[in-house]
mmCIF file of C-alpha atoms in Angstrom:
data_model
loop_
_atom_site.group_PDB
_atom_site.id
_atom_site.type_symbol
_atom_site.label_atom_id
_atom_site.label_comp_id
_atom_site.label_asym_id
_atom_site.label_seq_id
_atom_site.Cartn_x
_atom_site.Cartn_y
_atom_site.Cartn_z
ATOM 1 C CA MET A 1 209.357 92.152 10.493
ATOM 2 C CA PHE A 2 206.058 92.430 8.735
ATOM 3 C CA ALA A 3 205.946 88.662 8.343
ATOM 4 C CA ALA A 4 206.797 88.162 12.025
ATOM 5 C CA ALA A 5 204.141 90.658 13.095
ATOM 6 C CA ALA A 6 201.592 88.966 10.856
ATOM 7 C CA ALA A 7 202.498 85.586 12.366
ATOM 8 C CA VAL A 8 202.077 86.925 15.904
ATOM 9 C CA LEU A 9 198.746 88.467 14.959
ATOM 10 C CA ALA A 10 197.603 85.182 13.439
ATOM 11 C CA VAL A 11 198.592 83.274 16.586
ATOM 12 C CA CYS A 12 196.695 85.782 18.731
ATOM 13 C CA VAL A 13 193.589 85.458 16.568
ATOM 14 C CA VAL A 14 193.750 81.669 16.724
ATOM 15 C CA ALA A 15 194.333 81.736 20.485
ATOM 16 C CA LEU A 16 191.433 84.124 21.019
ATOM 17 C CA GLY A 17 189.169 82.009 18.832
ATOM 18 C CA TYR A 18 190.213 78.835 20.654
ATOM 19 C CA LYS A 19 189.503 80.456 24.005
ATOM 20 C CA ARG A 20 186.018 81.360 22.853
ATOM 21 C CA ILE A 21 185.141 77.887 21.580
ATOM 22 C CA LYS A 22 186.827 75.934 24.369
ATOM 23 C CA PRO A 23 184.541 75.558 27.392
ATOM 24 C CA PRO A 24 185.987 76.136 30.867
ATOM 25 C CA PRO A 25 186.553 73.044 33.011
ATOM 26 C CA PRO A 26 183.534 72.007 35.090
ATOM 27 C CA LYS A 27 183.337 72.834 38.790
ATOM 28 C CA VAL A 28 182.923 69.273 40.034
ATOM 29 C CA CYS A 29 180.927 68.803 43.213
ATOM 30 C CA GLY A 30 183.139 67.998 46.175
ATOM 31 C CA SER A 31 186.317 69.285 44.498
ATOM 32 C CA PRO A 32 188.315 72.121 46.129
ATOM 33 C CA ASN A 33 186.669 74.814 43.995
ATOM 34 C CA GLY A 34 183.411 73.004 43.372
ATOM 35 C CA PRO A 35 179.976 73.106 45.001
ATOM 36 C CA PRO A 36 179.372 71.036 48.134
ATOM 37 C CA ILE A 37 177.774 67.582 48.086
ATOM 38 C CA THR A 38 174.405 67.774 49.825
ATOM 39 C CA SER A 39 172.505 64.806 48.364
ATOM 40 C CA PRO A 40 172.905 61.026 48.503
ATOM 41 C CA ARG A 41 175.073 59.641 45.692
ATOM 42 C CA ILE A 42 176.271 56.301 44.389
ATOM 43 C CA LYS A 43 179.701 55.588 42.920
ATOM 44 C CA LEU A 44 179.616 54.065 39.440
ATOM 45 C CA SER A 45 182.040 51.450 38.136
ATOM 46 C CA ASP A 46 183.984 54.108 36.195
ATOM 47 C CA GLY A 47 184.492 56.198 39.350
ATOM 48 C CA ARG A 48 181.840 58.836 38.655
ATOM 49 C CA HIS A 49 179.075 59.637 41.121
ATOM 50 C CA LEU A 50 175.335 59.899 40.496
ATOM 51 C CA SER A 51 173.145 61.951 42.812
ATOM 52 C CA TYR A 52 169.593 60.739 43.415
ATOM 53 C CA ARG A 53 166.317 61.491 45.198
ATOM 54 C CA GLU A 54 163.672 59.076 46.448
ATOM 55 C CA ARG A 55 159.926 59.746 46.672
ATOM 56 C CA GLY A 56 156.756 57.789 47.306
ATOM 57 C CA VAL A 57 156.608 54.690 49.480
ATOM 58 C CA PRO A 58 159.791 52.939 50.679
ATOM 59 C CA LYS A 59 161.239 50.678 48.004
ATOM 60 C CA GLU A 60 161.236 47.727 50.397
ATOM 61 C CA ILE A 61 157.415 47.664 50.416
ATOM 62 C CA ALA A 62 156.594 49.317 47.073
ATOM 63 C CA LYS A 63 154.696 47.251 44.518
ATOM 64 C CA TYR A 64 156.122 49.345 41.682
ATOM 65 C CA LYS A 65 159.534 50.970 41.297
ATOM 66 C CA VAL A 66 159.867 53.780 38.755
ATOM 67 C CA ILE A 67 163.041 55.539 37.606
ATOM 68 C CA LEU A 68 162.105 58.904 36.125
ATOM 69 C CA VAL A 69 164.632 60.675 33.882
ATOM 70 C CA HIS A 70 164.568 64.475 33.800
ATOM 71 C CA GLY A 71 164.856 66.630 30.701
ATOM 72 C CA PHE A 72 166.860 69.668 29.595
ATOM 73 C CA ASP A 73 167.931 72.191 32.236
ATOM 74 C CA SER A 74 166.332 70.117 34.986
ATOM 75 C CA SER A 75 167.435 67.738 37.730
ATOM 76 C CA LYS A 76 166.412 65.058 40.207
ATOM 77 C CA ASP A 77 164.294 67.767 41.841
ATOM 78 C CA ILE A 78 161.967 67.871 38.823
ATOM 79 C CA TYR A 79 158.504 69.140 39.724
ATOM 80 C CA LEU A 80 156.127 66.171 39.893
ATOM 81 C CA PRO A 81 152.561 67.025 40.939
ATOM 82 C CA LEU A 82 151.979 63.580 42.479
ATOM 83 C CA SER A 83 150.755 63.804 46.050
ATOM 84 C CA GLN A 84 152.056 61.442 48.704
ATOM 85 C CA GLU A 85 148.508 60.082 48.986
ATOM 86 C CA VAL A 86 148.422 59.151 45.298
ATOM 87 C CA MET A 87 151.858 57.534 45.472
ATOM 88 C CA GLU A 88 150.746 55.514 48.485
ATOM 89 C CA GLU A 89 147.560 54.485 46.678
ATOM 90 C CA LEU A 90 149.652 53.320 43.723
ATOM 91 C CA SER A 91 152.218 51.744 46.067
ATOM 92 C CA VAL A 92 154.944 53.324 43.967
ATOM 93 C CA TYR A 93 158.537 54.225 44.760
ATOM 94 C CA VAL A 94 159.841 56.980 42.457
ATOM 95 C CA LEU A 95 163.573 57.439 41.925
ATOM 96 C CA THR A 96 164.915 60.515 40.179
ATOM 97 C CA PHE A 97 168.579 61.295 39.603
ATOM 98 C CA ASP A 98 170.813 64.013 38.220
ATOM 99 C CA ARG A 99 172.027 62.916 34.811
ATOM 100 C CA ALA A 100 175.789 63.248 34.279
ATOM 101 C CA GLY A 101 176.931 66.861 34.628
ATOM 102 C CA TYR A 102 173.657 68.064 36.111
ATOM 103 C CA GLY A 103 173.081 68.972 39.749
ATOM 104 C CA GLU A 104 175.405 66.921 41.932
ATOM 105 C CA SER A 105 176.253 64.122 39.488
ATOM 106 C CA ASP A 106 179.800 64.099 38.139
ATOM 107 C CA PRO A 107 180.274 65.211 34.524
ATOM 108 C CA ASN A 108 180.961 62.565 31.900
ATOM 109 C CA PRO A 109 182.932 64.003 28.943
ATOM 110 C CA LYS A 110 182.445 60.610 27.256
ATOM 111 C CA ARG A 111 178.697 60.689 27.735
ATOM 112 C CA SER A 112 176.713 59.027 24.971
ATOM 113 C CA VAL A 113 173.218 57.728 24.401
ATOM 114 C CA LYS A 114 174.502 54.255 25.312
ATOM 115 C CA SER A 115 176.236 55.323 28.527
ATOM 116 C CA GLU A 116 172.979 56.749 29.866
ATOM 117 C CA ALA A 117 171.328 53.301 29.871
ATOM 118 C CA PHE A 118 174.127 51.759 31.890
ATOM 119 C CA ASP A 119 174.110 54.651 34.364
ATOM 120 C CA ILE A 120 170.448 53.801 34.986
ATOM 121 C CA GLN A 121 171.176 50.100 35.318
ATOM 122 C CA GLU A 122 173.973 50.687 37.833
ATOM 123 C CA LEU A 123 171.790 53.070 39.815
ATOM 124 C CA ALA A 124 169.008 50.472 39.984
ATOM 125 C CA ASP A 125 171.400 47.729 41.030
ATOM 126 C CA GLN A 126 173.183 49.719 43.717
ATOM 127 C CA LEU A 127 169.852 50.776 45.215
ATOM 128 C CA HIS A 128 168.565 47.178 45.032
ATOM 129 C CA LEU A 129 165.494 47.816 42.905
ATOM 130 C CA GLY A 130 165.347 44.216 41.768
ATOM 131 C CA PRO A 131 165.610 42.529 38.364
ATOM 132 C CA LYS A 132 163.003 44.767 36.689
ATOM 133 C CA PHE A 133 161.823 48.349 37.084
ATOM 134 C CA HIS A 134 159.665 50.881 35.221
ATOM 135 C CA VAL A 135 161.156 53.897 33.454
ATOM 136 C CA ILE A 136 159.729 57.267 32.445
ATOM 137 C CA GLY A 137 161.686 59.736 30.348
ATOM 138 C CA VAL A 138 160.845 63.403 29.817
ATOM 139 C CA SER A 139 161.726 65.597 26.826
ATOM 140 C CA ILE A 140 165.435 65.391 25.887
ATOM 141 C CA GLY A 141 165.937 62.923 28.736
ATOM 142 C CA THR A 142 164.156 60.326 26.628
ATOM 143 C CA HIS A 143 167.379 59.453 24.802
ATOM 144 C CA SER A 144 168.180 57.594 28.010
ATOM 145 C CA ILE A 145 164.936 55.632 27.630
ATOM 146 C CA TRP A 146 165.559 54.781 23.978
ATOM 147 C CA ALA A 147 168.970 53.541 25.146
ATOM 148 C CA CYS A 148 167.314 51.361 27.795
ATOM 149 C CA LEU A 149 165.066 49.860 25.124
ATOM 150 C CA LYS A 150 168.155 49.090 23.058
ATOM 151 C CA TYR A 151 170.681 47.907 25.649
ATOM 152 C CA ILE A 152 168.796 46.722 28.751
ATOM 153 C CA PRO A 153 165.271 45.728 27.600
ATOM 154 C CA HIS A 154 165.384 42.679 29.895
ATOM 155 C CA ARG A 155 165.464 45.006 32.921
ATOM 156 C CA LEU A 156 162.305 46.910 31.996
ATOM 157 C CA ALA A 157 158.889 46.310 33.554
ATOM 158 C CA GLY A 158 157.220 49.105 31.584
ATOM 159 C CA VAL A 159 158.187 52.247 29.663
ATOM 160 C CA THR A 160 156.755 55.717 29.090
ATOM 161 C CA LEU A 161 158.215 58.457 26.907
ATOM 162 C CA VAL A 162 156.747 61.897 27.602
ATOM 163 C CA VAL A 163 157.097 64.531 24.861
ATOM 164 C CA PRO A 164 160.299 62.841 23.620
ATOM 165 C CA VAL A 165 162.576 65.233 21.757
ATOM 166 C CA ILE A 166 163.209 64.099 18.187
ATOM 167 C CA ASN A 167 166.599 63.835 16.510
ATOM 168 C CA PHE A 168 165.998 65.065 12.964
ATOM 169 C CA TRP A 169 168.902 62.940 11.722
ATOM 170 C CA TRP A 170 167.552 59.537 12.712
ATOM 171 C CA PRO A 171 168.160 57.552 9.517
ATOM 172 C CA SER A 172 164.654 56.084 9.232
ATOM 173 C CA PHE A 173 162.966 59.458 8.809
ATOM 174 C CA PRO A 174 162.053 60.208 5.179
ATOM 175 C CA PRO A 175 164.428 63.041 4.216
ATOM 176 C CA LYS A 176 161.629 65.163 2.756
ATOM 177 C CA LEU A 177 159.505 64.942 5.916
ATOM 178 C CA ALA A 178 162.427 65.612 8.247
ATOM 179 C CA LYS A 179 163.523 68.607 6.164
ATOM 180 C CA GLU A 180 160.017 70.092 6.042
ATOM 181 C CA VAL A 181 159.552 69.842 9.787
ATOM 182 C CA PHE A 182 163.096 71.052 10.509
ATOM 183 C CA ARG A 183 162.480 74.196 8.470
ATOM 184 C CA LYS A 184 159.508 75.038 10.694
ATOM 185 C CA GLN A 185 161.908 75.579 13.601
ATOM 186 C CA LEU A 186 163.085 79.092 14.353
ATOM 187 C CA LYS A 187 166.271 79.974 12.460
ATOM 188 C CA ARG A 188 168.294 80.220 15.668
ATOM 189 C CA ASP A 189 167.272 76.664 16.546
ATOM 190 C CA GLN A 190 168.035 75.353 13.070
ATOM 191 C CA VAL A 191 171.565 76.719 13.474
ATOM 192 C CA LYS A 192 171.874 75.406 17.052
ATOM 193 C CA LEU A 193 170.798 71.874 16.134
ATOM 194 C CA SER A 194 172.948 71.798 13.002
ATOM 195 C CA ILE A 195 176.013 72.833 14.995
ATOM 196 C CA ALA A 196 175.280 70.173 17.632
ATOM 197 C CA HIS A 197 175.015 67.542 14.909
ATOM 198 C CA TYR A 198 177.753 68.541 12.471
ATOM 199 C CA ILE A 199 180.255 70.643 14.459
ATOM 200 C CA PRO A 200 179.788 69.849 18.168
ATOM 201 C CA THR A 201 183.070 71.570 19.081
ATOM 202 C CA LEU A 202 181.331 74.883 18.326
ATOM 203 C CA VAL A 203 178.337 74.318 20.594
ATOM 204 C CA TYR A 204 179.888 76.156 23.547
ATOM 205 C CA TRP A 205 180.752 79.142 21.343
ATOM 206 C CA TRP A 206 177.285 79.303 19.754
ATOM 207 C CA MET A 207 175.458 79.000 23.056
ATOM 208 C CA THR A 208 177.533 81.701 24.764
ATOM 209 C CA GLN A 209 178.033 84.247 21.953
ATOM 210 C CA LYS A 210 175.969 87.444 22.019
ATOM 211 C CA LEU A 211 176.038 88.450 18.352
ATOM 212 C CA PHE A 212 173.054 86.376 17.201
ATOM 213 C CA PRO A 213 169.940 84.824 18.723
ATOM 214 C CA TYR A 214 171.161 81.361 19.712
ATOM 215 C CA SER A 215 168.379 79.266 21.315
ATOM 216 C CA SER A 216 164.655 79.826 21.677
ATOM 217 C CA ILE A 217 164.406 77.669 24.795
ATOM 218 C CA MET A 218 167.327 79.381 26.564
ATOM 219 C CA GLN A 219 166.132 82.832 25.520
ATOM 220 C CA ARG A 220 162.574 82.090 26.682
ATOM 221 C CA HIS A 221 160.975 82.784 23.307
ATOM 222 C CA PRO A 222 157.192 83.142 23.812
ATOM 223 C CA ILE A 223 156.458 81.084 20.696
ATOM 224 C CA LEU A 224 157.397 77.921 22.607
ATOM 225 C CA LEU A 225 154.538 77.988 25.098
ATOM 226 C CA ASN A 226 150.885 77.259 24.388
ATOM 227 C CA ARG A 227 147.974 78.101 26.688
ATOM 228 C CA ARG A 228 148.247 74.967 28.836
ATOM 229 C CA ASP A 229 152.010 75.392 29.226
ATOM 230 C CA LEU A 230 151.526 78.959 30.444
ATOM 231 C CA GLU A 231 148.950 77.792 32.987
ATOM 232 C CA THR A 232 151.312 75.037 34.132
ATOM 233 C CA ILE A 233 154.195 77.481 34.602
ATOM 234 C CA LYS A 234 151.910 79.659 36.716
ATOM 235 C CA GLN A 235 151.082 76.667 38.930
ATOM 236 C CA MET A 236 154.732 75.616 39.187
ATOM 237 C CA SER A 237 155.822 79.118 40.203
ATOM 238 C CA GLN A 238 153.747 78.777 43.369
ATOM 239 C CA VAL A 239 155.782 75.773 44.552
ATOM 240 C CA PRO A 240 159.188 76.636 46.056
ATOM 241 C CA ASN A 241 162.213 74.908 44.523
ATOM 242 C CA PRO A 242 165.133 75.837 46.794
ATOM 243 C CA ASP A 243 167.584 73.656 44.880
ATOM 244 C CA GLU A 244 166.870 75.079 41.427
ATOM 245 C CA HIS A 245 170.235 76.874 41.433
ATOM 246 C CA LYS A 246 172.028 73.523 41.548
ATOM 247 C CA VAL A 247 170.943 72.418 38.053
ATOM 248 C CA ARG A 248 173.849 74.124 36.215
ATOM 249 C CA GLN A 249 176.180 74.631 39.179
ATOM 250 C CA GLN A 250 178.981 72.523 37.653
ATOM 251 C CA GLY A 251 178.880 74.473 34.402
ATOM 252 C CA VAL A 252 176.592 74.729 31.393
ATOM 253 C CA HIS A 253 178.785 72.755 29.023
ATOM 254 C CA GLU A 254 178.759 69.385 30.750
ATOM 255 C CA SER A 255 175.042 69.703 31.474
ATOM 256 C CA LEU A 256 173.059 71.644 28.876
ATOM 257 C CA HIS A 257 175.524 71.623 26.000
ATOM 258 C CA ARG A 258 176.487 67.982 26.462
ATOM 259 C CA ASP A 259 172.772 67.114 26.304
ATOM 260 C CA MET A 260 172.507 68.794 22.920
ATOM 261 C CA ILE A 261 175.667 67.159 21.576
ATOM 262 C CA VAL A 262 174.564 63.689 22.681
ATOM 263 C CA HIS A 263 170.930 63.917 21.672
ATOM 264 C CA PHE A 264 171.379 65.572 18.273
ATOM 265 C CA GLY A 265 174.593 63.796 17.353
ATOM 266 C CA LYS A 266 174.913 60.470 15.572
ATOM 267 C CA TRP A 267 173.398 57.705 17.667
ATOM 268 C CA GLU A 268 174.825 54.212 18.031
ATOM 269 C CA PHE A 269 171.511 52.798 16.779
ATOM 270 C CA ASP A 270 168.320 53.772 14.960
ATOM 271 C CA PRO A 271 165.376 53.930 17.412
ATOM 272 C CA MET A 272 162.960 52.993 14.643
ATOM 273 C CA LYS A 273 164.760 49.661 14.201
ATOM 274 C CA LEU A 274 164.164 48.612 17.801
ATOM 275 C CA LYS A 275 162.238 45.443 18.631
ATOM 276 C CA ASN A 276 159.289 45.222 20.992
ATOM 277 C CA PRO A 277 160.742 44.617 24.475
ATOM 278 C CA PHE A 278 157.453 43.004 25.521
ATOM 279 C CA PRO A 279 156.637 40.473 22.757
ATOM 280 C CA ASP A 280 154.229 38.559 24.996
ATOM 281 C CA ASN A 281 152.299 41.734 25.925
ATOM 282 C CA GLU A 282 153.451 41.400 29.526
ATOM 283 C CA ALA A 283 153.896 45.181 29.587
ATOM 284 C CA CYS A 284 153.776 48.127 27.197
ATOM 285 C CA VAL A 285 155.671 51.127 25.871
ATOM 286 C CA TYR A 286 153.687 54.375 25.957
ATOM 287 C CA LEU A 287 154.426 57.640 24.177
ATOM 288 C CA TRP A 288 152.719 60.914 25.102
ATOM 289 C CA GLU A 289 152.802 63.899 22.742
ATOM 290 C CA GLY A 290 151.072 67.274 22.762
ATOM 291 C CA HIS A 291 149.544 68.364 19.478
ATOM 292 C CA GLU A 292 150.440 71.956 20.346
ATOM 293 C CA ASP A 293 153.935 71.170 21.604
ATOM 294 C CA LYS A 294 156.088 73.900 20.074
ATOM 295 C CA LEU A 295 159.364 72.121 20.854
ATOM 296 C CA VAL A 296 158.619 68.624 19.591
ATOM 297 C CA PRO A 297 156.898 68.326 16.180
ATOM 298 C CA PHE A 298 153.929 65.966 16.330
ATOM 299 C CA GLU A 299 154.397 65.086 12.642
ATOM 300 C CA LEU A 300 157.648 63.240 13.346
ATOM 301 C CA GLN A 301 156.275 61.750 16.553
ATOM 302 C CA ARG A 302 153.412 60.220 14.589
ATOM 303 C CA TYR A 303 155.900 58.759 12.135
ATOM 304 C CA VAL A 304 157.858 57.116 14.964
ATOM 305 C CA ALA A 305 154.636 55.606 16.327
ATOM 306 C CA GLN A 306 153.737 54.263 12.881
ATOM 307 C CA LYS A 307 157.164 52.673 12.448
ATOM 308 C CA LEU A 308 156.954 51.097 15.914
ATOM 309 C CA PRO A 309 153.349 49.815 16.128
ATOM 310 C CA TRP A 310 154.032 48.221 19.514
ATOM 311 C CA ILE A 311 154.172 51.708 21.023
ATOM 312 C CA LYS A 312 150.835 52.943 22.388
ATOM 313 C CA TYR A 313 150.659 56.533 21.195
ATOM 314 C CA HIS A 314 148.684 59.335 22.881
ATOM 315 C CA GLU A 315 148.367 62.776 21.317
ATOM 316 C CA VAL A 316 146.735 65.303 23.630
ATOM 317 C CA PRO A 317 144.822 67.709 21.332
ATOM 318 C CA ASP A 318 145.679 70.920 23.190
ATOM 319 C CA GLY A 319 148.700 69.552 25.042
ATOM 320 C CA GLY A 320 152.006 71.374 25.151
ATOM 321 C CA HIS A 321 155.505 70.407 26.244
ATOM 322 C CA LEU A 322 154.981 70.551 30.004
ATOM 323 C CA MET A 323 152.503 67.682 30.361
ATOM 324 C CA ILE A 324 154.474 65.843 33.056
ATOM 325 C CA HIS A 325 154.039 68.940 35.246
ATOM 326 C CA GLU A 326 150.234 69.010 34.916
ATOM 327 C CA LYS A 327 148.579 67.318 37.878
ATOM 328 C CA GLY A 328 145.901 65.469 35.931
ATOM 329 C CA LEU A 329 148.153 64.327 33.114
ATOM 330 C CA CYS A 330 151.024 63.377 35.405
ATOM 331 C CA GLU A 331 148.719 61.151 37.434
ATOM 332 C CA ALA A 332 147.248 59.668 34.235
ATOM 333 C CA ILE A 333 150.740 58.869 32.931
ATOM 334 C CA PHE A 334 151.598 56.986 36.114
ATOM 335 C CA ARG A 335 148.258 55.169 36.320
ATOM 336 C CA GLU A 336 148.524 53.951 32.750
ATOM 337 C CA LEU A 337 152.109 52.783 33.135
ATOM 338 C CA LEU A 338 151.549 50.961 36.429
ATOM 339 C CA LEU A 339 147.906 49.872 36.293
ATOM 340 C CA GLY A 340 147.113 49.923 32.578
ATOM 341 C CA GLU A 341 144.313 52.428 33.118
ATOM 342 C CA GLU A 342 143.120 54.031 29.888
ATOM 343 C CA PRO A 343 143.654 57.797 30.137
ATOM 344 C CA SER A 344 141.009 60.401 29.378
ATOM 345 C CA PHE A 345 142.069 63.864 28.255
#
């Protein structure tokens, strides 16, 4: 009887543990128990849907077409301080979309760095953007842009990476440098990133447990924000965002957690082995970094720029992580990408 009781206890412990590490199924938009569909969407070749938002001038008359990819815990409704007047002056059409699992785009349990590039390509084709288009990626959303550089470089008219989140396990990083910079992260984030890389099945458990600090960004740790970021947040708080609640409405695992698993996992390629997509200087790849960005270490960003000399690297001396949300910098990023104007900051 003791053995039987012990066996039952063991099964209960395993079942309880499994329940804690297994994420609940997502609440898919448009399903019986899911949120309603309120935005325009396209249907991809694999049956999933992508939700999108259009800004600027109509694509039929726009001189430039830009697909902008949002970052972590964001959506197609990303705050962009570009006035309609500026977008008309630039003759730019701006397309944002909910990446898989975010907002009103269907989850993709098979999501990978590679799949993100082909989601973008299908979106561009179904909306008839033409053979080439510009892309801008923000923060962790830049893995989609690295994927575009790898898999669809022939479709790109110009590229900008804004505060691109680094994967510490990219093979071209010198181990000593990567380790030194990694150890500067808060302990909770070292654990979080290591779990995402080595044991992704535990990400849901780590990010939902209450025993230990689990994520500086999710727990709003004040160390992450510099002076300019704090000023930017103050400005952003004055602009209503009625759809903010939609970002995680299908569940945190297929949005936030899947982002971590994809970005900090093993990639299908090494970004620092990529070739220049514009060998004839017909366009350029730009990378913007803030020297005081507390989320993305400038030391590793500089190394990436050195390994890929065809990237034009900007390091804003007092810049933080929220540069795309600053009016002056956001406009400068667009003007450089579209017109080649040299920024001043």
